[in-house]
Short mmCIF file of C-alpha atoms in Angstrom, two decimals:
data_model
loop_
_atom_site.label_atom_id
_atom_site.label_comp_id
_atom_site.label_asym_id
_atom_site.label_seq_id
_atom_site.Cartn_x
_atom_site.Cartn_y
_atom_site.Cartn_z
CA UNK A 796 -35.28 184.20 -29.77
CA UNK A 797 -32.22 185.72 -31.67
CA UNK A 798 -30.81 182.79 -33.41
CA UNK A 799 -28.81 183.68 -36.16
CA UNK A 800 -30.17 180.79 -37.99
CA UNK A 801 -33.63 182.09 -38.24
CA UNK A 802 -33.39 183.86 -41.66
CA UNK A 803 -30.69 183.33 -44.41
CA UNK A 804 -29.87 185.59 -46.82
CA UNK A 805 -32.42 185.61 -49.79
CA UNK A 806 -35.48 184.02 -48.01
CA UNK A 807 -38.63 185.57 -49.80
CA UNK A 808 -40.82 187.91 -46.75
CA UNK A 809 -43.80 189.66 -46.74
CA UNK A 810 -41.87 192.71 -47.08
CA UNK A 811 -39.47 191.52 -50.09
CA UNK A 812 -42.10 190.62 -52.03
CA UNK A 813 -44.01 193.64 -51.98
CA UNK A 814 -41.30 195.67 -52.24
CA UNK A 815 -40.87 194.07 -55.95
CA UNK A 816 -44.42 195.27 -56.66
CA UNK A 817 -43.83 198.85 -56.31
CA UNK A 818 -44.87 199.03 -52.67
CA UNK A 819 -42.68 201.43 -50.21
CA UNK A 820 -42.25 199.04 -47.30
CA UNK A 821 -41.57 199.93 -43.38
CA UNK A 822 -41.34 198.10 -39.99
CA UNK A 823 -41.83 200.05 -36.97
CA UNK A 824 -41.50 198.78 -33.55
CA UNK A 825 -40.35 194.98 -32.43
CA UNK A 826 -38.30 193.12 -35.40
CA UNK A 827 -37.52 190.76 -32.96
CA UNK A 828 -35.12 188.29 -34.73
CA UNK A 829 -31.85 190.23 -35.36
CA UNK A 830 -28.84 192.37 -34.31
CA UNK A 831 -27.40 195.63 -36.45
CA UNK A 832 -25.69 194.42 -39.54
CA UNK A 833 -26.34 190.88 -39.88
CA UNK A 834 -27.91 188.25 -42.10
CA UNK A 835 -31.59 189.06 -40.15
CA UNK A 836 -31.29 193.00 -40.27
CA UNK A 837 -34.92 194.09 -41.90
CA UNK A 838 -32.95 196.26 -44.27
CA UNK A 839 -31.95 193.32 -46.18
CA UNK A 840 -35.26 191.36 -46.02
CA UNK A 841 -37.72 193.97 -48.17
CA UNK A 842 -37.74 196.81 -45.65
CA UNK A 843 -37.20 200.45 -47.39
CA UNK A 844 -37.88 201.55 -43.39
CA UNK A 845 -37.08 200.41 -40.08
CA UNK A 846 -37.75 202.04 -36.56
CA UNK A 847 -37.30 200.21 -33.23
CA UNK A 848 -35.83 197.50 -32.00
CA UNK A 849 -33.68 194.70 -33.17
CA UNK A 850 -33.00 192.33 -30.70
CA UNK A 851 -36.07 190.36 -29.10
CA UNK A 852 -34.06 190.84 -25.55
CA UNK A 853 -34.09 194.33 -25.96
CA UNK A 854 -37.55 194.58 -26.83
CA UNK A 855 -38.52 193.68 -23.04
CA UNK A 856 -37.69 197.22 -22.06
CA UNK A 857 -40.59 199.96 -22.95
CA UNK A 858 -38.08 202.64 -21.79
CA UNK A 859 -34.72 201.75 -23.34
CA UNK A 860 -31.71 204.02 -23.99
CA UNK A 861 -32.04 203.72 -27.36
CA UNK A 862 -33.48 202.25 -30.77
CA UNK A 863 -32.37 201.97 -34.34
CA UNK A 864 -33.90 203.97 -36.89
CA UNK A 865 -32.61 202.32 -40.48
CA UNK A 866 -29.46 201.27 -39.01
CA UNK A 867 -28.39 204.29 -37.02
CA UNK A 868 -28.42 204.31 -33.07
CA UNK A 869 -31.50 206.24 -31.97
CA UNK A 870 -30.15 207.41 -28.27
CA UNK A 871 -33.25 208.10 -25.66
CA UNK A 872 -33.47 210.02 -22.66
CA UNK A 873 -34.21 206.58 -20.51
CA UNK A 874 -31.41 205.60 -18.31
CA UNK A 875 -31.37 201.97 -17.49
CA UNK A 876 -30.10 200.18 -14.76
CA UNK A 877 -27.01 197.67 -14.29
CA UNK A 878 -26.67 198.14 -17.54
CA UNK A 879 -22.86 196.08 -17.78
CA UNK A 880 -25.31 193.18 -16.83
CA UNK A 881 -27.35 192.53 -19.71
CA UNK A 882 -25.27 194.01 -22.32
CA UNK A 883 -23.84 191.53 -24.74
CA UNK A 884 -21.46 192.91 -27.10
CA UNK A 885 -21.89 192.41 -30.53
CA UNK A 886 -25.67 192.30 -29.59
CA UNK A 887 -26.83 195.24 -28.73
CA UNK A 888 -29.31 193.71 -26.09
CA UNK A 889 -29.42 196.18 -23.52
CA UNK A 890 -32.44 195.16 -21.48
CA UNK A 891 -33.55 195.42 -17.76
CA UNK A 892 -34.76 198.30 -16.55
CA UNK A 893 -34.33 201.94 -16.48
CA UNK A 894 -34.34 204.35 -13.60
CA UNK A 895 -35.27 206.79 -15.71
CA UNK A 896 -38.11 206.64 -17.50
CA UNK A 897 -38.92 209.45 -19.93
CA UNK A 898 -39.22 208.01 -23.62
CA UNK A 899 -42.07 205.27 -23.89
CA UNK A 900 -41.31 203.01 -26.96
CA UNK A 901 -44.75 202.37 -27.94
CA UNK A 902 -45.74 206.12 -28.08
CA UNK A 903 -42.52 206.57 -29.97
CA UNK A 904 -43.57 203.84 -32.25
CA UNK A 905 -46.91 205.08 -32.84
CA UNK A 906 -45.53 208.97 -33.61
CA UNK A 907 -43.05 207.20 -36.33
CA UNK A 908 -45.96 205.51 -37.78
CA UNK A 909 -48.29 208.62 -37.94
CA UNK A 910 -45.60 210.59 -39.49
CA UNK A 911 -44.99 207.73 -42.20
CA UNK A 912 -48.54 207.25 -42.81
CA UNK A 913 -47.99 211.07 -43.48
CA UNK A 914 -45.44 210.83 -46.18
CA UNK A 915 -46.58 208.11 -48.77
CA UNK A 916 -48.19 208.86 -52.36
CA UNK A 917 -47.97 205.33 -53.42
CA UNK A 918 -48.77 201.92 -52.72
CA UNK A 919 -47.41 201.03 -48.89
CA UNK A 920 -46.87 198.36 -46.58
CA UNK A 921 -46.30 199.00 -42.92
CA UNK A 922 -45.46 196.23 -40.58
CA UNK A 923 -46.36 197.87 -37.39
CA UNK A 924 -45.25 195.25 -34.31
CA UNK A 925 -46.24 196.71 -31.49
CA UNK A 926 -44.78 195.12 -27.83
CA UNK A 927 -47.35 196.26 -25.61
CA UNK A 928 -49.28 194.29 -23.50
CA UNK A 929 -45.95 191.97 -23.85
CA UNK A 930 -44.20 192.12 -19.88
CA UNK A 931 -40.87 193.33 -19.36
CA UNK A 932 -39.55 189.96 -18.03
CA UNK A 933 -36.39 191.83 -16.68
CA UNK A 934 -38.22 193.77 -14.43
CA UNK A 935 -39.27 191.50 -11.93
CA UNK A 936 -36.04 190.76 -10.71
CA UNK A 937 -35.38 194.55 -9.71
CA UNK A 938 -38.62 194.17 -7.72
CA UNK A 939 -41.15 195.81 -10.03
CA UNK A 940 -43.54 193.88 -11.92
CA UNK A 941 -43.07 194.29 -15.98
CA UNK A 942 -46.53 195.78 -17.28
CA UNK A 943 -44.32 199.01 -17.68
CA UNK A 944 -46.86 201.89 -18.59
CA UNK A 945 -46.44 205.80 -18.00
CA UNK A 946 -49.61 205.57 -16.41
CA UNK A 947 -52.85 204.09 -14.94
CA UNK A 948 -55.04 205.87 -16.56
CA UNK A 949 -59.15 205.15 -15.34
CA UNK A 950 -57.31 202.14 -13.76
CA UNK A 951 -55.15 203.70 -11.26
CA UNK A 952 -58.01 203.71 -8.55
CA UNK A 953 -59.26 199.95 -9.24
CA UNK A 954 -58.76 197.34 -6.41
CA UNK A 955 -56.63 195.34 -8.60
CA UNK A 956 -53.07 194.12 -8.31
CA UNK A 957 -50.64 196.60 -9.81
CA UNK A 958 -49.42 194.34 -12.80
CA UNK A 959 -53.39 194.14 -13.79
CA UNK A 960 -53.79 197.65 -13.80
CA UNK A 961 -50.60 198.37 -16.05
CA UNK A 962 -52.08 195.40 -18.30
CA UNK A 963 -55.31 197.16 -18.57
CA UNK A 964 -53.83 200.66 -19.21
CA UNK A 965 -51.61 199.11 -21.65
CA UNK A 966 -54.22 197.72 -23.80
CA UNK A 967 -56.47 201.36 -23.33
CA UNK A 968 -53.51 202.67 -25.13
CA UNK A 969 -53.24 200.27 -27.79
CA UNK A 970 -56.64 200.84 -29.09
CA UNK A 971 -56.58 204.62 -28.22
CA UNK A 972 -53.39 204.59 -30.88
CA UNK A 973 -55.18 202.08 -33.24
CA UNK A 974 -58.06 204.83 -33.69
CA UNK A 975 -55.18 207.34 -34.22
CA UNK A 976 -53.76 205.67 -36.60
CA UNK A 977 -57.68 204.90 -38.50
CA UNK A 978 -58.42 208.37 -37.92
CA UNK A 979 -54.92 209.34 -39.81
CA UNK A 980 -55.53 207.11 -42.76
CA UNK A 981 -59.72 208.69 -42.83
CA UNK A 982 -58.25 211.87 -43.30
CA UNK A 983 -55.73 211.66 -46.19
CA UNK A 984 -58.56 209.82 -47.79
CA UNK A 985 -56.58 206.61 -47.68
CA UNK A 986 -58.83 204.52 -45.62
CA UNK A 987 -61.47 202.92 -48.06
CA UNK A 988 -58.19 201.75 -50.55
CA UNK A 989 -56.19 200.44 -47.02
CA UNK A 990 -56.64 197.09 -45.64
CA UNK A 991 -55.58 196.82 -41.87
CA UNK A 992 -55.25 193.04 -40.19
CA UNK A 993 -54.78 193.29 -36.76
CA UNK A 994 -54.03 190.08 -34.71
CA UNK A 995 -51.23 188.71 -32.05
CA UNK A 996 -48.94 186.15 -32.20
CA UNK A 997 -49.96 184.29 -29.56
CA UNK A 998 -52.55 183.52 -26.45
CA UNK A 999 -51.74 185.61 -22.53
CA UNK A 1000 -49.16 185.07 -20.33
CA UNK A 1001 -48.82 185.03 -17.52
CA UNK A 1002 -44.66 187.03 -17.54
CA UNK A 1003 -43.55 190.09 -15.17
CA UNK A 1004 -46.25 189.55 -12.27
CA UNK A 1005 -49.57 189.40 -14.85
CA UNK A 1006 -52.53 186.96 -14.25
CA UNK A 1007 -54.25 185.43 -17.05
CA UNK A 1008 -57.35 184.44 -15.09
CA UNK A 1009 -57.48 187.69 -13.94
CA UNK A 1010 -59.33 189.12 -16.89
CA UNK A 1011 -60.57 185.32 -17.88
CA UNK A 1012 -58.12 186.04 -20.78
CA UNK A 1013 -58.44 182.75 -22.41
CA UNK A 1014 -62.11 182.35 -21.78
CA UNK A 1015 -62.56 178.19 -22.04
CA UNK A 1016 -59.33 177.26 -23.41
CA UNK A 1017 -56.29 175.80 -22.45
CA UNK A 1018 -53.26 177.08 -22.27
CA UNK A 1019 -51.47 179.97 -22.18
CA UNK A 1020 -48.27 181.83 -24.27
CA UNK A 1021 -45.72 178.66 -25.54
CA UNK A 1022 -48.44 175.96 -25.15
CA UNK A 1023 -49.55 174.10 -28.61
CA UNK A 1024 -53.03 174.02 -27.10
CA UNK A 1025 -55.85 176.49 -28.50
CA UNK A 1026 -55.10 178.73 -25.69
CA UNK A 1027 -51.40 178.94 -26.67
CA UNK A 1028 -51.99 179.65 -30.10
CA UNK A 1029 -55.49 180.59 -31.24
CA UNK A 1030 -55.76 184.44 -31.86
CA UNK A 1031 -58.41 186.74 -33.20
CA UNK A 1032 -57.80 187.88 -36.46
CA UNK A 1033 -59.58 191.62 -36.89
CA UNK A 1034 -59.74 192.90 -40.13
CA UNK A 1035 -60.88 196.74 -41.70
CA UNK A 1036 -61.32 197.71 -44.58
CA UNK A 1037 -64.35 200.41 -45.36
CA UNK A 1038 -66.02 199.67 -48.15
CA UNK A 1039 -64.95 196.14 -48.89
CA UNK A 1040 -65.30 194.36 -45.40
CA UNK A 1041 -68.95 194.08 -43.56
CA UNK A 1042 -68.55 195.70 -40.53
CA UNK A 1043 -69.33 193.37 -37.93
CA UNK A 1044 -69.14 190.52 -40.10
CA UNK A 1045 -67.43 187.28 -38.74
CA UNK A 1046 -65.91 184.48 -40.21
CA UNK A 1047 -65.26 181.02 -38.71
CA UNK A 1048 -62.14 180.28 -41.40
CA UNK A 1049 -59.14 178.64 -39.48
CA UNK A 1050 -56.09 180.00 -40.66
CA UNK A 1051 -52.21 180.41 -39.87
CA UNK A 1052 -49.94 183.22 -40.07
CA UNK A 1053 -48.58 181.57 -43.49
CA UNK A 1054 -51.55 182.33 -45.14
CA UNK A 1055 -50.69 186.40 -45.06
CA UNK A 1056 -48.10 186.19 -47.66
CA UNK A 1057 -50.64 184.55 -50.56
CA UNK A 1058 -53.17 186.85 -49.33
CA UNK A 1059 -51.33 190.31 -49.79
CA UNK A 1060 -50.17 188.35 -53.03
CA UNK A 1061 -53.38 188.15 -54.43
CA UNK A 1062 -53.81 191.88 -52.94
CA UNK A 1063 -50.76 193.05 -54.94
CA UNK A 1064 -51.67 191.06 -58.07
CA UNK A 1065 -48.26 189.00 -58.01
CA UNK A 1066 -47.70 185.13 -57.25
CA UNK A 1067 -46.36 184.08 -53.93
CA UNK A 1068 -43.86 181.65 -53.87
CA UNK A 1069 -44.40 178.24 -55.12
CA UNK A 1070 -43.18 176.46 -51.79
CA UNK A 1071 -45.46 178.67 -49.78
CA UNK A 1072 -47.70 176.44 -47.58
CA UNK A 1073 -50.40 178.94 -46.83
CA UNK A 1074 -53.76 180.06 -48.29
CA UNK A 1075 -54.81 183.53 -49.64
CA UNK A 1076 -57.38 184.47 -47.00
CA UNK A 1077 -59.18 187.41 -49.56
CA UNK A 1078 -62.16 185.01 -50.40
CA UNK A 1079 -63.19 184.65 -46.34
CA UNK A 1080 -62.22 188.87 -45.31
CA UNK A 1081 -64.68 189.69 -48.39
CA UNK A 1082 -67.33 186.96 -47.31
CA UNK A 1083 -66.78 184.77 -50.30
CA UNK A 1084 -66.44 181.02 -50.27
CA UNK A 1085 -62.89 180.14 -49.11
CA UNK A 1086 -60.55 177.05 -49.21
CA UNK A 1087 -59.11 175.40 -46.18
CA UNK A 1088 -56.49 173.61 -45.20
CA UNK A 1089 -56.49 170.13 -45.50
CA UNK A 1090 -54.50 170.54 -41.77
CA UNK A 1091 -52.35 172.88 -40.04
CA UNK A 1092 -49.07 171.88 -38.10
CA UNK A 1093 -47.18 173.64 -35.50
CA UNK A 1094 -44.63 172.91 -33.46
CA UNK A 1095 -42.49 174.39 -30.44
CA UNK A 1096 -39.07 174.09 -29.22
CA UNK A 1097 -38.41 175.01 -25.66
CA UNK A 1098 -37.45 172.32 -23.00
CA UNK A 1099 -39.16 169.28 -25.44
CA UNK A 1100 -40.68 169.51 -29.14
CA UNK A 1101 -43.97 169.93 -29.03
CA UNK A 1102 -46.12 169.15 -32.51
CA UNK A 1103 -49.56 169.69 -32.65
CA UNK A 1104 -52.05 169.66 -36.43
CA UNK A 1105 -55.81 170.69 -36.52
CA UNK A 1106 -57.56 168.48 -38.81
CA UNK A 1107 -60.70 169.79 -39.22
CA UNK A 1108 -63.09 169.44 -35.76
CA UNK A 1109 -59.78 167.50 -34.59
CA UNK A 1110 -57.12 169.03 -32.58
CA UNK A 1111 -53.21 167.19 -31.93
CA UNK A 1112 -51.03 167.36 -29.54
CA UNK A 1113 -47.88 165.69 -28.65
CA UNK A 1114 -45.90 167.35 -25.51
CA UNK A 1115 -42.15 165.48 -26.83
CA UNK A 1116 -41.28 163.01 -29.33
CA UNK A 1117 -41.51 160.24 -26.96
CA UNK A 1118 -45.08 160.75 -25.45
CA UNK A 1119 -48.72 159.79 -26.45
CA UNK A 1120 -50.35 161.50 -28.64
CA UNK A 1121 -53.45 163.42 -27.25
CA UNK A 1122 -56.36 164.13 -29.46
CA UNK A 1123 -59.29 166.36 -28.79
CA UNK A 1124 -62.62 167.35 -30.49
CA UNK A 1125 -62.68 170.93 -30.97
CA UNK A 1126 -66.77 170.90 -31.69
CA UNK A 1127 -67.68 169.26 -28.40
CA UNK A 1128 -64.84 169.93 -26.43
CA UNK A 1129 -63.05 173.34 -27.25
CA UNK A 1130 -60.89 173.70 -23.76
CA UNK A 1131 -59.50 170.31 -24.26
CA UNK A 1132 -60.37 168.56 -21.48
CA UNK A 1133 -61.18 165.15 -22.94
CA UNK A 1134 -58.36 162.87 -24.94
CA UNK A 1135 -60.55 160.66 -27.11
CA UNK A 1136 -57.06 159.55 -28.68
CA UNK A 1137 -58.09 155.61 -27.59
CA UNK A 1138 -61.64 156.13 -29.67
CA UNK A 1139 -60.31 157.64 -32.50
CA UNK A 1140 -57.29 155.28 -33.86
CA UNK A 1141 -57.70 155.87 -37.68
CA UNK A 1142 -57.75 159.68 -36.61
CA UNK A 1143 -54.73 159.51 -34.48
CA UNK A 1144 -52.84 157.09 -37.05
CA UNK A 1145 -53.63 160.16 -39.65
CA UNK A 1146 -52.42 162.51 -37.64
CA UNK A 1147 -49.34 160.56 -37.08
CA UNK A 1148 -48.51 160.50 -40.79
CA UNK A 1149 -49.37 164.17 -40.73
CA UNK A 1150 -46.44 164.68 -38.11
CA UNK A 1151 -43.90 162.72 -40.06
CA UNK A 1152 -44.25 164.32 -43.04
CA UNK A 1153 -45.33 167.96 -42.66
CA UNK A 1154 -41.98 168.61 -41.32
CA UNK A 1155 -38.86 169.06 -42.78
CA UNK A 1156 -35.62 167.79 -40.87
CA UNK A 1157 -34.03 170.54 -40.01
CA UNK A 1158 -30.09 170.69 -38.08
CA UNK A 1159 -30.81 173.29 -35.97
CA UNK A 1160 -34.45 172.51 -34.86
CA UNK A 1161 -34.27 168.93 -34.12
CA UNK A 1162 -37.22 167.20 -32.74
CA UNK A 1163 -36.26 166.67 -28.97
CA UNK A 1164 -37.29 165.17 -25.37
CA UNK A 1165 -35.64 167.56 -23.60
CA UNK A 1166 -33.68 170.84 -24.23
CA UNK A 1167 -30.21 169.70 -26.33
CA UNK A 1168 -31.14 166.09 -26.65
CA UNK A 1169 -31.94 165.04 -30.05
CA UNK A 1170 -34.79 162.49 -30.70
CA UNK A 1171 -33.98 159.72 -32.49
#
């Protein structure tokens, strides 16, 4: 969420470091981690450009009053309701949900990035979070669910629970803005020298009224959005690029978000920073050999710490500090059904070393057993 702590002054982005290599550099839609004019505001993190919204609270709302467009207040023709209730000053983290609904924030989003797709000459690097099929998690407690869409579409005549047909609808007009977008960069001849990753940042949820066994979402695995197992946290990665990716080529590389600032690195022919923990992932997107991680590590703070590291076929994962560690084999048993943590000891004593060192202490994410306590 918005902790002011999240980013400090000076950390090395995505965006920062292409910015140094000539590259114009934009964000449009949910930054997520900040509040106008402070130490997280995208302006002072490599961003040239910035359209949307700040605050991750305010993000919940796809019709809001307003947005920020390079730090000036964007007003909207939405009208929100009980507004004096979610407003926290300072914040600007109006949220809810309006009783007016005329602006949708995704198609907004998508016009801002057509028309900068539309301006650039020169190397570029837009950072294009969309929110949608995130719930508005506001809305449920003003009786609506929160798969807020301006319409239906094909779906509005299914036999399907309302928030199911706004998820559905929701995703129709993600990809319907996706080939918009593909279509825009075919015909100012930029597509064959453009690389586009698409991927989320986590598994379904199951927020504002949605199902995820609805749609079989997750398929076999377990979990859902803020659980450490696969079906928490392992996402497709989709990447285009014509004339230098396969089409319809797949690669079974496990990788982590980390690994996108050594690969658009590589891309921009400058080094990433030395403390960087991630991988370039250019060898496996152009079908070429590609080094992997001797482990990844995650962990999750909300209620307990949870920790979990993938270690080749083997999967971790430790609910708080204070419980057994479960251990899973991903080859024979991808949903994670079956702890084989009592058959595998020198596995589970290497992924204990793993979890005390791939860490670094930190003040204000200690590891804890329950939310505020400290572990000792």
């Amino acid at each position: 969420g918005n902790v002011d702590v999240l980013m400090k002054p000076g950390e090395t982005t995505l965006a920062t470091l292409l910015q140094r290599a000539g590259y114009a550099t934009a964000c449009i839609g949910k930054w997520g981690i900040g509040h106008p004019v402070s130490p997280q505001d995208p302006h002072r993190h490599g961003f040239d450009h910035f359209f949307g919204y700040l605050s991750m609270w305010h993000a919940h709302n796809y019709y809001p009053d307003f947005l920020w467009r390079d730090r000036e207040k964007v007003p909207l023709r939405n009208v929100v309701q009980n507004p004096e209730k979610y407003y926290k000053p300072g914040q600007e983290s109006l949220v809810g949900l309006a009783r007016e609904k005329r602006d949708y924030s995704h198609d907004l989003f998508t016009q801002e990035a057509l028309d900068y797709l539309g301006r650039q000459e020169g190397p570029f690097f837009l950072f294009l979070p969309y929110t949608i099929p995130h719930a508005n998690n506001e809305a449920p407690a003003f009786g609506a669910h929160g798969l807020e869409v301006p319409d239906y579409g094909p779906y509005a005549d299914r036999d399907w629970p309302e928030p199911e047909k706004g998820k559905a609808a929701m995703i129709t007009r993600l990809d319907r803005d996706l080939g918009r977008l593909f279509a825009a960069l075919k015909q100012r001849g930029l597509d064959e020298n453009t690389l586009v990753l698409f991927t989320s940042d986590n598994g379904p949820h199951k927020e504002g009224g949605v199902d995820p066994d609805f749609f079989d979402s997750n398929g076999p695995l377990r979990g859902i959005k803020r659980d450490l197992y696969e079906g928490g946290i392992r996402v497709p990665l989709v990447a285009r690029w014509p004339g230098r990716i396969e089409p319809g080529s797949v690669s079974n590389h496990i990788g982590a978000f980390w690994d996108f600032l050594p690969t658009f690195a590589e891309l921009a022919g400058v080094e990433p920073p030395a403390e960087t923990d991630g991988i370039s992932l250019l060898p496996a997107l152009l079908g070429r050999p590609q080094r992997a991680h001797e482990f990844l590590y995650w962990e999750f703070h909300e209620g307990s710490s949870k920790q979990a590291v993938r270690l080749g076929r083997w999967k971790a994962v430790r609910m708080a500090p204070s419980r057994s560690l479960e251990l899973y084999d991903l080859e024979s048993d991808l949903g994670e059904q079956h702890n084989v943590a009592g058959r595998h000891p020198e596995i589970v004593a290497q992924v204990e070393r793993i979890l005390a060192t791939a860490r670094t202490d930190a003040e204000t994410w200690p590891l804890t057993d329950r939310k505020g306590a400290r572990s000792s």
